[in-house]
Coordinates of C-alpha atoms in Angstrom, one line a residue:
M1 CA -20.2 28.8 -5.6
V2 CA -21.9 25.6 -4.2
D3 CA -25.3 24.5 -5.4
M4 CA -26.8 23.1 -2.2
K5 CA -30.0 22.1 -4.0
A6 CA -28.2 19.9 -6.4
R7 CA -26.7 16.4 -6.0
P8 CA -25.6 15.2 -3.6
F9 CA -27.1 17.6 -1.1
Y10 CA -30.6 18.2 -2.2
L11 CA -31.2 20.7 0.6
S12 CA -34.4 22.6 1.3
D13 CA -34.5 26.3 1.8
D14 CA -34.6 25.8 5.5
D15 CA -31.6 23.6 5.4
I16 CA -29.7 26.1 3.3
A17 CA -30.6 28.9 5.7
W18 CA -29.1 26.8 8.5
V19 CA -25.9 26.3 6.6
N20 CA -25.6 30.0 5.8
S21 CA -26.5 31.3 9.2
T22 CA -24.2 28.8 11.0
I23 CA -21.3 29.9 8.9
A24 CA -22.1 33.6 9.5
G25 CA -22.2 33.0 13.2
M26 CA -18.8 31.2 13.4
S27 CA -15.7 32.7 14.9
D28 CA -12.4 32.4 12.9
E29 CA -11.4 29.5 15.2
E30 CA -14.7 27.7 14.7
K31 CA -14.4 28.0 10.9
V32 CA -10.8 26.6 10.9
G33 CA -11.8 23.8 13.2
Q34 CA -14.4 22.6 10.8
L35 CA -11.7 21.9 8.2
F36 CA -10.1 19.2 10.4
F37 CA -10.9 15.5 10.8
Q38 CA -9.0 14.2 13.9
L39 CA -8.0 10.7 14.8
T40 CA -8.9 10.4 18.5
A41 CA -6.1 9.4 20.8
S42 CA -8.0 8.8 24.1
Q43 CA -11.4 8.1 25.5
D44 CA -10.8 10.5 28.4
E45 CA -13.8 12.9 28.5
E46 CA -11.6 16.0 29.1
Y47 CA -9.6 15.2 26.0
L48 CA -12.7 14.7 23.9
K49 CA -14.2 17.9 25.3
E50 CA -11.1 19.8 24.3
L51 CA -11.3 18.5 20.7
M52 CA -14.8 20.1 20.5
Q53 CA -14.4 23.2 22.5
K54 CA -10.8 24.2 21.8
Y55 CA -10.3 22.9 18.3
H56 CA -13.9 22.8 17.1
V57 CA -13.1 19.9 14.8
G58 CA -15.5 19.1 12.0
G59 CA -15.0 15.3 12.2
C60 CA -13.4 12.4 14.0
R61 CA -12.2 8.9 13.3
Y62 CA -11.1 6.6 16.1
N63 CA -8.9 3.6 16.7
G64 CA -10.4 0.1 17.1
M65 CA -12.5 -0.7 20.1
V66 CA -15.5 -2.8 20.9
G67 CA -18.8 -1.3 19.8
A68 CA -20.0 -0.2 23.3
K69 CA -16.8 1.8 23.8
V70 CA -17.1 3.5 20.4
Q71 CA -20.7 4.4 21.2
E72 CA -19.6 5.9 24.5
Q73 CA -16.9 8.0 22.9
N74 CA -19.1 9.1 20.0
H75 CA -21.8 10.2 22.5
I76 CA -19.3 12.3 24.4
L77 CA -18.0 13.9 21.2
Q78 CA -21.5 14.9 19.9
S79 CA -22.6 16.2 23.3
Y80 CA -19.8 18.8 23.3
A81 CA -20.0 19.7 19.6
K82 CA -21.6 23.1 18.9
V83 CA -22.1 21.8 15.3
P84 CA -22.7 18.1 15.0
I85 CA -19.6 16.3 13.7
F86 CA -18.8 13.7 11.1
L87 CA -17.9 10.4 12.8
A88 CA -16.2 8.2 10.3
C89 CA -15.1 4.5 10.2
N90 CA -13.3 2.3 7.7
T91 CA -16.0 -0.2 6.9
E92 CA -14.5 -1.2 3.6
A93 CA -14.6 -5.0 4.4
G94 CA -17.2 -5.3 7.1
A95 CA -18.4 -4.0 10.4
N96 CA -15.1 -5.0 11.9
G97 CA -13.9 -1.7 10.4
A98 CA -16.4 0.1 12.7
C99 CA -15.7 -1.8 15.9
D100 CA -13.6 -4.7 17.0
D101 CA -16.6 -6.9 17.7
G102 CA -18.3 -6.0 14.4
A103 CA -18.7 -8.9 11.9
P104 CA -16.5 -9.1 8.8
I105 CA -18.4 -9.3 5.6
G106 CA -15.8 -9.6 2.8
S107 CA -12.8 -7.7 1.4
G108 CA -13.1 -6.0 -1.9
V109 CA -11.2 -8.6 -3.8
K110 CA -13.2 -11.4 -2.2
I111 CA -16.5 -9.8 -3.2
G112 CA -15.1 -9.0 -6.6
A113 CA -14.5 -12.8 -7.0
T114 CA -18.2 -13.5 -6.6
D115 CA -19.0 -11.0 -9.4
N116 CA -22.3 -10.5 -7.5
T117 CA -23.3 -6.9 -6.8
D118 CA -25.8 -8.1 -4.3
Y119 CA -22.9 -8.9 -2.0
A120 CA -21.3 -5.5 -2.5
Y121 CA -24.7 -3.9 -1.6
A122 CA -24.9 -6.1 1.5
L123 CA -21.3 -5.0 2.4
G124 CA -22.4 -1.4 2.3
K125 CA -25.7 -2.0 4.2
M126 CA -24.7 -4.4 6.9
S127 CA -21.3 -2.9 7.7
N128 CA -22.8 0.6 8.1
E129 CA -25.9 -0.5 9.9
V130 CA -23.5 -1.5 12.7
A131 CA -21.5 1.8 12.2
S132 CA -24.6 3.8 12.4
V133 CA -25.8 2.3 15.6
I134 CA -22.5 3.1 17.4
G135 CA -22.9 6.7 16.3
C136 CA -21.0 6.9 13.0
N137 CA -22.4 8.7 10.0
M138 CA -19.7 8.3 7.4
A139 CA -17.7 5.4 5.9
F140 CA -14.3 6.0 4.4
A141 CA -15.4 3.6 1.7
P142 CA -15.8 2.1 -0.8
V143 CA -12.3 1.5 -2.1
C144 CA -12.9 2.1 -5.7
D145 CA -9.3 1.8 -6.9
I146 CA -8.4 -0.6 -9.8
A147 CA -5.9 -3.3 -9.2
Y148 CA -3.8 -3.0 -12.3
N149 CA -0.4 -3.7 -10.7
W150 CA -0.1 -7.0 -8.8
E151 CA 2.9 -5.6 -6.9
N152 CA 0.7 -2.9 -5.3
T153 CA 0.1 -4.3 -1.9
E154 CA -1.6 -1.2 -0.7
I155 CA -4.9 -2.0 -2.4
I156 CA -4.6 -5.5 -4.0
T157 CA -7.0 -7.1 -1.5
R158 CA -9.1 -3.9 -0.9
A159 CA -10.1 -3.1 -4.5
F160 CA -12.9 -5.0 -6.2
G161 CA -10.5 -6.1 -9.0
N162 CA -8.8 -5.0 -12.2
D163 CA -11.9 -4.5 -14.4
P164 CA -13.2 -0.9 -14.3
E165 CA -16.7 -1.8 -15.1
R166 CA -16.8 -4.4 -12.3
V167 CA -15.2 -1.9 -9.9
A168 CA -17.8 0.7 -10.9
R169 CA -20.7 -1.7 -10.4
M170 CA -19.5 -3.0 -7.1
S171 CA -18.6 0.4 -5.7
A172 CA -22.0 1.8 -6.7
A173 CA -23.7 -1.1 -5.1
Y174 CA -21.8 -0.5 -1.9
V175 CA -22.9 3.2 -1.9
Q176 CA -26.5 2.2 -2.5
G177 CA -26.3 -0.2 0.5
A178 CA -24.8 2.4 2.8
H179 CA -27.4 5.0 1.7
A180 CA -30.1 2.5 2.7
I181 CA -29.1 3.5 6.3
P182 CA -30.8 6.8 7.1
G183 CA -28.4 9.6 7.7
F184 CA -25.3 7.8 6.5
S185 CA -22.7 8.9 3.9
C186 CA -19.8 7.6 2.0
A187 CA -16.4 9.0 1.1
A188 CA -15.1 6.9 -1.8
K189 CA -11.3 6.5 -2.1
H190 CA -8.6 7.1 -3.3
F191 CA -9.0 9.8 -6.0
P192 CA -7.7 10.0 -8.8
G193 CA -7.1 6.3 -8.5
N194 CA -4.6 3.9 -6.9
G195 CA -3.4 0.6 -8.4
Q196 CA -0.9 1.3 -11.1
D197 CA 2.3 2.2 -9.1
F198 CA 3.8 -0.7 -7.0
R199 CA 4.6 1.7 -4.2
D200 CA 2.6 2.3 -1.1
A201 CA 1.6 6.0 -0.6
H202 CA 2.0 5.5 3.2
M203 CA 5.8 5.0 2.6
A204 CA 6.6 6.6 -0.8
N205 CA 5.3 8.5 -3.7
N206 CA 2.5 6.9 -5.8
V207 CA 1.7 7.8 -9.4
N208 CA -1.3 7.2 -11.7
Y209 CA 0.3 7.2 -15.2
F210 CA -2.9 7.4 -17.4
D211 CA -3.6 10.3 -19.7
L212 CA -7.0 11.9 -19.5
E213 CA -8.6 9.8 -22.3
K214 CA -7.5 6.5 -20.7
W215 CA -8.5 7.8 -17.2
D216 CA -12.0 8.7 -18.4
A217 CA -12.5 5.2 -19.6
T218 CA -11.3 3.6 -16.4
Y219 CA -11.0 5.5 -13.1
G220 CA -13.2 8.2 -14.5
L221 CA -15.9 5.7 -15.3
V222 CA -15.9 4.5 -11.7
Y223 CA -16.1 8.0 -10.2
K224 CA -18.7 9.2 -12.7
T225 CA -20.8 6.1 -11.8
L226 CA -20.5 6.9 -8.1
I227 CA -21.3 10.6 -8.6
D228 CA -24.4 9.6 -10.6
N229 CA -25.4 7.5 -7.5
D230 CA -25.2 10.5 -5.2
L231 CA -21.8 9.9 -3.7
D232 CA -21.6 12.2 -0.8
A233 CA -17.8 12.7 -0.5
I234 CA -14.5 11.7 -2.1
M235 CA -11.3 11.0 -0.3
A236 CA -8.4 12.4 -2.3
G237 CA -5.3 10.2 -2.4
H238 CA -1.7 11.3 -2.2
I239 CA -1.4 10.2 -5.8
M240 CA 0.3 12.1 -8.7
A241 CA -1.2 12.0 -12.1
P242 CA 1.3 14.0 -14.3
K243 CA -0.4 13.5 -17.7
I244 CA -3.8 14.5 -16.4
A245 CA -2.4 17.5 -14.4
R246 CA -0.8 18.8 -17.6
A247 CA -4.0 18.4 -19.5
F248 CA -5.3 21.2 -17.2
N249 CA -2.0 23.1 -16.8
P250 CA 0.4 22.3 -19.7
D251 CA 3.1 24.5 -18.1
L252 CA 3.6 22.4 -15.0
T253 CA 7.2 21.3 -14.5
D254 CA 8.2 18.0 -13.0
E255 CA 9.3 19.8 -9.8
E256 CA 5.8 21.4 -9.5
M257 CA 4.0 18.1 -9.8
M258 CA 1.9 17.4 -6.7
P259 CA -0.2 14.6 -5.3
A260 CA -3.9 15.1 -5.8
T261 CA -4.4 16.4 -2.3
L262 CA -2.1 19.4 -3.1
S263 CA -3.0 19.8 -6.8
P264 CA -5.6 22.3 -8.0
E265 CA -5.3 20.7 -11.4
L266 CA -6.6 17.4 -10.1
M267 CA -9.0 18.7 -7.4
K268 CA -10.5 21.7 -9.2
G269 CA -9.8 20.8 -12.8
L270 CA -10.4 17.1 -12.9
L271 CA -12.8 16.5 -10.1
R272 CA -14.8 19.7 -9.8
E273 CA -14.9 20.9 -13.5
H274 CA -14.3 17.8 -15.6
L275 CA -16.5 15.4 -13.5
G276 CA -18.8 18.0 -12.1
F277 CA -18.5 16.7 -8.5
N278 CA -20.4 19.0 -6.1
G279 CA -19.9 17.0 -2.9
M280 CA -17.3 17.3 -0.1
I281 CA -13.6 16.4 -0.5
V282 CA -11.5 15.0 2.4
T283 CA -7.8 14.2 2.2
D284 CA -6.3 10.9 3.0
A285 CA -4.2 10.8 6.2
S286 CA -1.8 13.7 6.3
H287 CA 1.0 11.6 7.8
M288 CA 1.5 9.6 4.6
I289 CA 4.9 10.1 2.9
A290 CA 3.4 10.8 -0.5
M291 CA 1.9 14.0 1.0
T292 CA 4.6 15.0 3.5
D293 CA 7.5 14.8 1.2
R294 CA 6.5 17.6 -1.1
M295 CA 6.9 20.7 1.1
T296 CA 7.0 21.7 4.8
R297 CA 4.0 20.9 6.9
K298 CA 3.4 24.6 7.5
E299 CA 3.1 25.1 3.8
M300 CA 1.2 21.9 3.2
L301 CA -1.9 22.6 5.3
P302 CA -3.1 25.8 3.5
T303 CA -1.9 24.4 0.2
C304 CA -4.2 21.5 0.6
I305 CA -7.3 23.6 1.3
N306 CA -6.4 26.0 -1.6
A307 CA -6.0 23.1 -3.9
G308 CA -9.6 22.3 -3.4
C309 CA -9.8 19.9 -0.5
D310 CA -12.5 20.8 2.0
M311 CA -11.3 18.7 5.0
F312 CA -7.9 17.8 6.3
L313 CA -7.4 14.4 7.7
F314 CA -5.7 14.3 11.1
F315 CA -3.6 16.7 13.2
N316 CA 0.0 16.0 13.7
D317 CA 0.3 18.2 16.7
P318 CA -3.1 19.7 17.4
D319 CA -1.9 23.1 18.6
E320 CA 0.7 23.5 15.8
D321 CA -1.6 22.4 12.9
F322 CA -4.5 24.4 14.2
E323 CA -2.5 27.6 14.6
T324 CA -0.9 27.1 11.1
M325 CA -4.3 26.8 9.5
L326 CA -5.7 29.7 11.5
A327 CA -2.8 32.0 10.7
A328 CA -3.2 31.1 7.0
Y329 CA -6.8 32.1 7.1
K330 CA -6.2 35.3 9.0
D331 CA -3.4 36.5 6.7
G332 CA -5.4 35.8 3.6
T333 CA -3.4 32.7 2.4
I334 CA -6.7 31.0 2.6
S335 CA -9.2 33.5 1.2
E336 CA -12.6 34.2 2.6
E337 CA -14.1 32.9 -0.6
R338 CA -12.3 29.6 -0.4
M339 CA -13.0 29.2 3.4
T340 CA -16.7 29.8 2.8
E341 CA -16.8 27.3 -0.1
A342 CA -15.2 24.6 2.0
L343 CA -17.5 25.3 5.0
T344 CA -20.5 25.3 2.8
R345 CA -19.8 21.8 1.5
I346 CA -19.0 20.5 4.9
L347 CA -22.2 21.9 6.5
A348 CA -24.3 21.1 3.5
L349 CA -23.4 17.5 3.8
K350 CA -24.1 17.6 7.6
A351 CA -27.5 19.1 6.7
H352 CA -28.1 16.5 4.0
L353 CA -27.6 13.8 6.7
G354 CA -30.0 15.6 9.0
L355 CA -27.4 15.9 11.7
H356 CA -28.5 19.5 12.6
K357 CA -32.0 18.3 13.4
K358 CA -31.1 15.5 15.8
T359 CA -30.6 15.3 19.5
V360 CA -27.4 13.8 20.8
D361 CA -29.3 10.6 21.7
E362 CA -30.6 10.4 18.2
L363 CA -27.1 11.0 16.7
V364 CA -25.7 8.2 18.9
P365 CA -28.2 5.4 19.8
S366 CA -28.2 3.6 23.1
K367 CA -25.9 0.8 24.1
E368 CA -28.8 -1.6 24.1
A369 CA -29.3 -0.8 20.4
V370 CA -25.6 -1.5 19.9
A371 CA -25.8 -5.0 21.5
A372 CA -28.9 -5.9 19.6
T373 CA -27.5 -4.9 16.2
L374 CA -24.1 -6.7 16.8
A375 CA -25.9 -9.9 17.6
K376 CA -27.8 -10.1 14.3
P377 CA -27.2 -13.6 12.8
E378 CA -27.5 -12.4 9.2
Y379 CA -24.0 -10.9 9.2
K380 CA -22.4 -14.3 9.7
A381 CA -24.7 -15.8 7.2
M382 CA -23.7 -13.2 4.6
H383 CA -20.0 -13.9 5.3
E384 CA -20.6 -17.6 4.8
A385 CA -22.4 -17.1 1.5
I386 CA -19.7 -14.8 0.2
S387 CA -17.0 -17.3 1.2
R388 CA -18.8 -20.1 -0.6
D389 CA -19.2 -18.1 -3.8
S390 CA -15.7 -16.4 -3.9
I391 CA -13.1 -19.2 -3.6
T392 CA -11.4 -19.3 -6.9
L393 CA -9.6 -22.2 -8.6
V394 CA -7.2 -20.1 -10.6
K395 CA -4.9 -22.7 -12.1
Y396 CA -5.6 -26.4 -12.6
K397 CA -3.0 -28.1 -14.8
D398 CA -3.1 -31.6 -13.2
K399 CA -6.7 -32.3 -13.9
D400 CA -7.0 -35.4 -11.7
V401 CA -5.8 -33.9 -8.4
L402 CA -9.3 -32.9 -7.3
P403 CA -11.4 -34.0 -5.5
I404 CA -9.3 -35.0 -2.5
S405 CA -10.4 -37.8 -0.2
P406 CA -8.8 -39.9 2.6
E407 CA -8.8 -42.9 0.2
R408 CA -6.7 -41.0 -2.4
Y409 CA -4.5 -38.9 -0.2
K410 CA -4.5 -40.1 3.4
R411 CA -1.3 -38.3 4.5
I412 CA -1.3 -34.6 3.8
M413 CA 1.6 -32.3 4.6
I414 CA 0.7 -28.6 5.1
V415 CA 3.5 -26.2 4.3
Y416 CA 2.7 -22.9 6.0
V417 CA 4.2 -20.0 4.2
K418 CA 4.0 -16.6 5.9
G419 CA 4.8 -13.1 4.9
Q420 CA 6.8 -10.5 6.8
E421 CA 5.5 -10.0 10.3
N422 CA 3.6 -6.7 10.6
W423 CA 4.2 -4.2 13.4
M424 CA 1.1 -5.1 15.3
S425 CA 2.0 -8.8 15.5
S426 CA 5.5 -7.8 16.7
I427 CA 4.1 -5.7 19.5
M428 CA 1.7 -8.4 20.5
K429 CA 4.6 -10.8 20.8
M430 CA 6.7 -8.4 22.8
M431 CA 3.7 -7.9 25.2
G432 CA 3.5 -11.7 25.6
M433 CA -0.1 -11.8 24.3
P434 CA -1.2 -15.3 23.4
A435 CA -0.9 -16.2 19.7
K436 CA -4.0 -17.0 17.8
M437 CA -4.5 -20.3 16.0
T438 CA -2.7 -20.1 12.7
P439 CA -4.6 -20.8 9.4
A440 CA -2.3 -23.9 9.0
E441 CA -3.4 -25.2 12.4
K442 CA -7.1 -24.5 11.5
L443 CA -6.7 -26.3 8.2
K444 CA -5.0 -29.3 9.8
E445 CA -7.8 -29.5 12.4
R446 CA -10.4 -29.6 9.6
L447 CA -8.6 -32.2 7.5
I448 CA -8.2 -34.5 10.5
A449 CA -11.9 -34.2 11.2
K450 CA -12.6 -35.4 7.6
G451 CA -10.4 -38.5 8.1
F452 CA -7.0 -37.4 6.8
E453 CA -3.7 -37.7 8.6
A454 CA -2.6 -34.1 8.3
F455 CA 0.6 -32.6 9.7
I456 CA 2.4 -29.3 9.4
Y457 CA 5.9 -29.2 7.9
E458 CA 8.8 -28.1 10.1
S459 CA 11.4 -26.3 8.1
P460 CA 15.2 -26.4 8.8
L461 CA 15.0 -22.8 10.1
D462 CA 12.2 -23.8 12.5
K463 CA 14.4 -26.7 13.8
I464 CA 17.4 -24.4 14.3
K465 CA 15.2 -21.9 16.2
K466 CA 14.0 -24.6 18.5
Q467 CA 17.6 -25.5 19.2
L468 CA 18.4 -21.9 20.1
E469 CA 15.4 -21.5 22.3
A470 CA 16.5 -24.7 24.2
G471 CA 19.9 -23.2 24.8
E472 CA 21.5 -25.6 22.4
R473 CA 24.2 -24.9 19.8
P474 CA 22.4 -25.0 16.5
S475 CA 23.3 -27.7 14.0
L476 CA 23.9 -26.0 10.7
N477 CA 24.1 -29.5 9.2
I478 CA 20.3 -29.4 9.4
Y479 CA 20.5 -26.9 6.5
F480 CA 23.8 -27.6 4.8
A481 CA 23.8 -31.4 5.0
G482 CA 20.1 -32.0 5.5
K483 CA 19.3 -33.1 1.9
N484 CA 17.9 -36.6 1.3
S485 CA 16.7 -38.7 -1.5
I486 CA 13.4 -37.9 -3.3
A487 CA 12.0 -41.2 -2.1
D488 CA 12.8 -40.3 1.6
F489 CA 11.3 -36.9 1.2
T490 CA 8.0 -38.1 -0.3
K491 CA 7.5 -41.4 1.6
D492 CA 5.5 -39.9 4.5
M493 CA 3.0 -38.0 2.5
D494 CA 0.5 -38.5 -0.3
L495 CA -0.3 -34.8 -1.0
V496 CA 1.1 -31.4 -0.1
I497 CA -0.9 -28.2 0.6
T498 CA 1.2 -25.1 0.4
L499 CA -0.8 -22.5 2.4
C500 CA 0.4 -19.0 1.7
D501 CA -0.7 -16.6 4.5
V502 CA 0.7 -13.3 3.2
S503 CA -1.2 -10.1 4.1
S504 CA 1.5 -7.7 2.8
G505 CA 4.7 -7.9 0.8
R506 CA 6.1 -11.1 -0.4
P507 CA 6.2 -14.7 1.0
Q508 CA 9.1 -15.5 3.2
F509 CA 10.6 -18.9 2.5
G510 CA 13.5 -18.8 5.1
F511 CA 16.8 -20.0 3.8
S512 CA 15.9 -23.5 2.9
K513 CA 17.1 -25.0 -0.3
G514 CA 15.8 -28.5 -1.3
G515 CA 13.6 -28.7 1.8
G516 CA 9.8 -28.5 1.7
E517 CA 9.2 -24.7 2.0
V518 CA 9.4 -24.0 -1.7
P519 CA 7.3 -26.5 -3.7
W520 CA 10.1 -27.6 -6.0
Y521 CA 8.6 -31.1 -6.0
V522 CA 5.4 -30.4 -8.0
F523 CA 6.2 -33.3 -10.4
E524 CA 7.2 -35.7 -7.6
L525 CA 3.8 -35.7 -5.8
P526 CA 0.5 -33.8 -5.9
V527 CA 0.7 -30.2 -4.7
I528 CA -2.2 -27.8 -4.1
A529 CA -1.1 -24.2 -3.4
I530 CA -3.6 -21.9 -1.6
G531 CA -3.4 -18.1 -1.2
C532 CA -5.4 -17.1 1.9
G533 CA -4.1 -13.5 2.0
Q534 CA -2.9 -11.6 -1.0
P535 CA -4.1 -13.4 -4.2
T536 CA -0.8 -13.0 -6.0
M537 CA 1.3 -15.9 -4.8
L538 CA 1.8 -17.4 -8.3
A539 CA 4.4 -14.8 -8.8
D540 CA 6.6 -16.5 -6.2
I541 CA 5.6 -20.1 -6.8
P542 CA 4.8 -20.2 -10.5
Q543 CA 5.7 -23.8 -10.8
V544 CA 2.6 -25.0 -8.8
R545 CA 0.1 -26.7 -11.0
T546 CA -3.0 -26.3 -8.8
Y547 CA -3.6 -22.9 -7.3
I548 CA -6.6 -21.6 -5.3
N549 CA -7.4 -18.2 -3.8
T550 CA -9.6 -18.0 -0.7
Y551 CA -8.8 -14.3 0.0
D552 CA -8.8 -14.8 3.8
S553 CA -8.5 -17.5 6.4
A554 CA -11.7 -16.9 8.4
D555 CA -13.3 -20.0 9.8
D556 CA -16.2 -19.8 7.4
T557 CA -13.8 -19.5 4.5
L558 CA -11.8 -22.6 5.5
D559 CA -15.0 -24.6 6.0
A560 CA -16.0 -23.7 2.4
L561 CA -12.5 -24.5 1.1
I562 CA -12.6 -28.0 2.6
D563 CA -16.0 -28.6 1.1
D564 CA -14.8 -27.5 -2.3
L565 CA -11.6 -29.6 -2.1
L566 CA -13.7 -32.7 -1.2
T567 CA -16.2 -32.1 -4.0
G568 CA -14.0 -31.3 -7.0
P569 CA -13.1 -28.6 -9.4
E570 CA -16.7 -27.9 -10.3
A571 CA -17.4 -26.7 -6.8
F572 CA -15.3 -23.6 -7.1
K573 CA -17.6 -20.7 -7.9
G574 CA -15.2 -17.7 -7.8
V575 CA -14.0 -15.8 -10.8
D576 CA -10.5 -14.3 -10.8
P577 CA -11.1 -10.6 -10.0
I578 CA -7.5 -9.7 -10.9
D579 CA -4.8 -11.3 -13.0
S580 CA -3.6 -13.8 -10.4
Y581 CA -0.9 -15.0 -12.9
C582 CA 0.6 -11.5 -12.3
G583 CA 1.2 -11.0 -16.0
L584 CA 3.9 -13.8 -15.9
F585 CA 3.9 -16.3 -18.7
D586 CA 5.7 -18.9 -16.6
A587 CA 3.0 -18.8 -14.0
K588 CA 0.5 -20.2 -16.6
I589 CA 2.6 -23.1 -17.8

């Protein structure tokens, strides 16, 4: 059923013998355990030991920690594993996806803006060099989705762009870089392809609307390129593809339509038969709504394996999920043939990585090796280079605005536009943790150092909040009667920088009308709008006449931005990797 001598495994006869003998010697519980990838919930040794000896899991991922702590946890896990396990990380934008003190390299959209595959290769190599030294052997990366829909906030900054050929080149370069690390693998995501639906699969259904012909020329091109580059594994997304599913099963009703993780038409028909993928398939996280809203969890677990997925990502309740899968195997819901096929691919990949031939200390290097690798200066240098080459001057209607200088624009007002606060920021506030310096404050600091008089705009809403915090009765006149003449509004500034720091969702402008938050005044004085998060801010402020995407607000990025602003339009090297005009004609005028 599985050709272990073919791509991507390339196993020797001895390796194949190990796979077969290991499967033959497994108990039912050990077989079922190999199907699970678990998200570790504790570093306690007894807990980690239980994962290995009670649940026999085939793989683990972990929550963020510093590298030394990840190394320690991974060493414990491998020391108790009867069969070496996959240890996975999310190094899709840098080594900070492997450990908290790992260096960022660049998000997919940022690297896409450089149009330089050398950077994508460096992302794969450098990120996973760190991942490997802390004991990881698999990246849940690259993100090889295609950003067709600007409203899809799930992958708009994570994908390499909206051009299938560029996404294919960049994704393949990432895999090649990761494969330069001995014993390291990639699980590309999210098959059959995210980026069309505006909805987030974590919270709602997600649909790929292409027919098979269109899919072959786009997402199929990407996955075929990766398969030809020996892609080890694919992460199946909770994404429906109704036209493609019906190409393999014309009798499917709407009610029978399933996301890829539960669809034999997409897993077996499209991925295995149509593309000829021989590697391992792992699901995306099983708590996401686009998977959980199709049937009961008790039905979902065996349905996923029977659909063609080899590994199931994350227990909900370990006892409950393990017993559900075990019962399905024992009563024949999961056949012996299907179980053996899944186990063969799981163990064949482990053999391909050489995990079965390594000691625990070889699987998880020493803490000294971790410290030495994290300290490498080339990671920071790479981030600086990508920042210099990615910043994109998207829109430039007022051709004489750039370059800026203290002689031309001495007084600069920075309008800081934020998005909806995420759950982590909310928790940090409730815990009283110190707030980090905002991108607006960093930008102000840099402008002052260059001789400008820069200040951050205070909105009417901010003023009312201050009154409330001081125990004062808020003055609604600040809002309702706070309008003034254009001359009064513009007299204290020579230029405005609207800095949009929106990582998810849409920008939040408060309730100000006629104030400074929304740049209504683009014909009254020069305005430069900058997106330092999502690159789609022109949808909400289409009237701005100069718009720049930096893709993040890291220190290196802001340093490069200041240099480009002072130099002029010719300094901006980035190419728009998406349609930053968001398909809106008014954003271009």
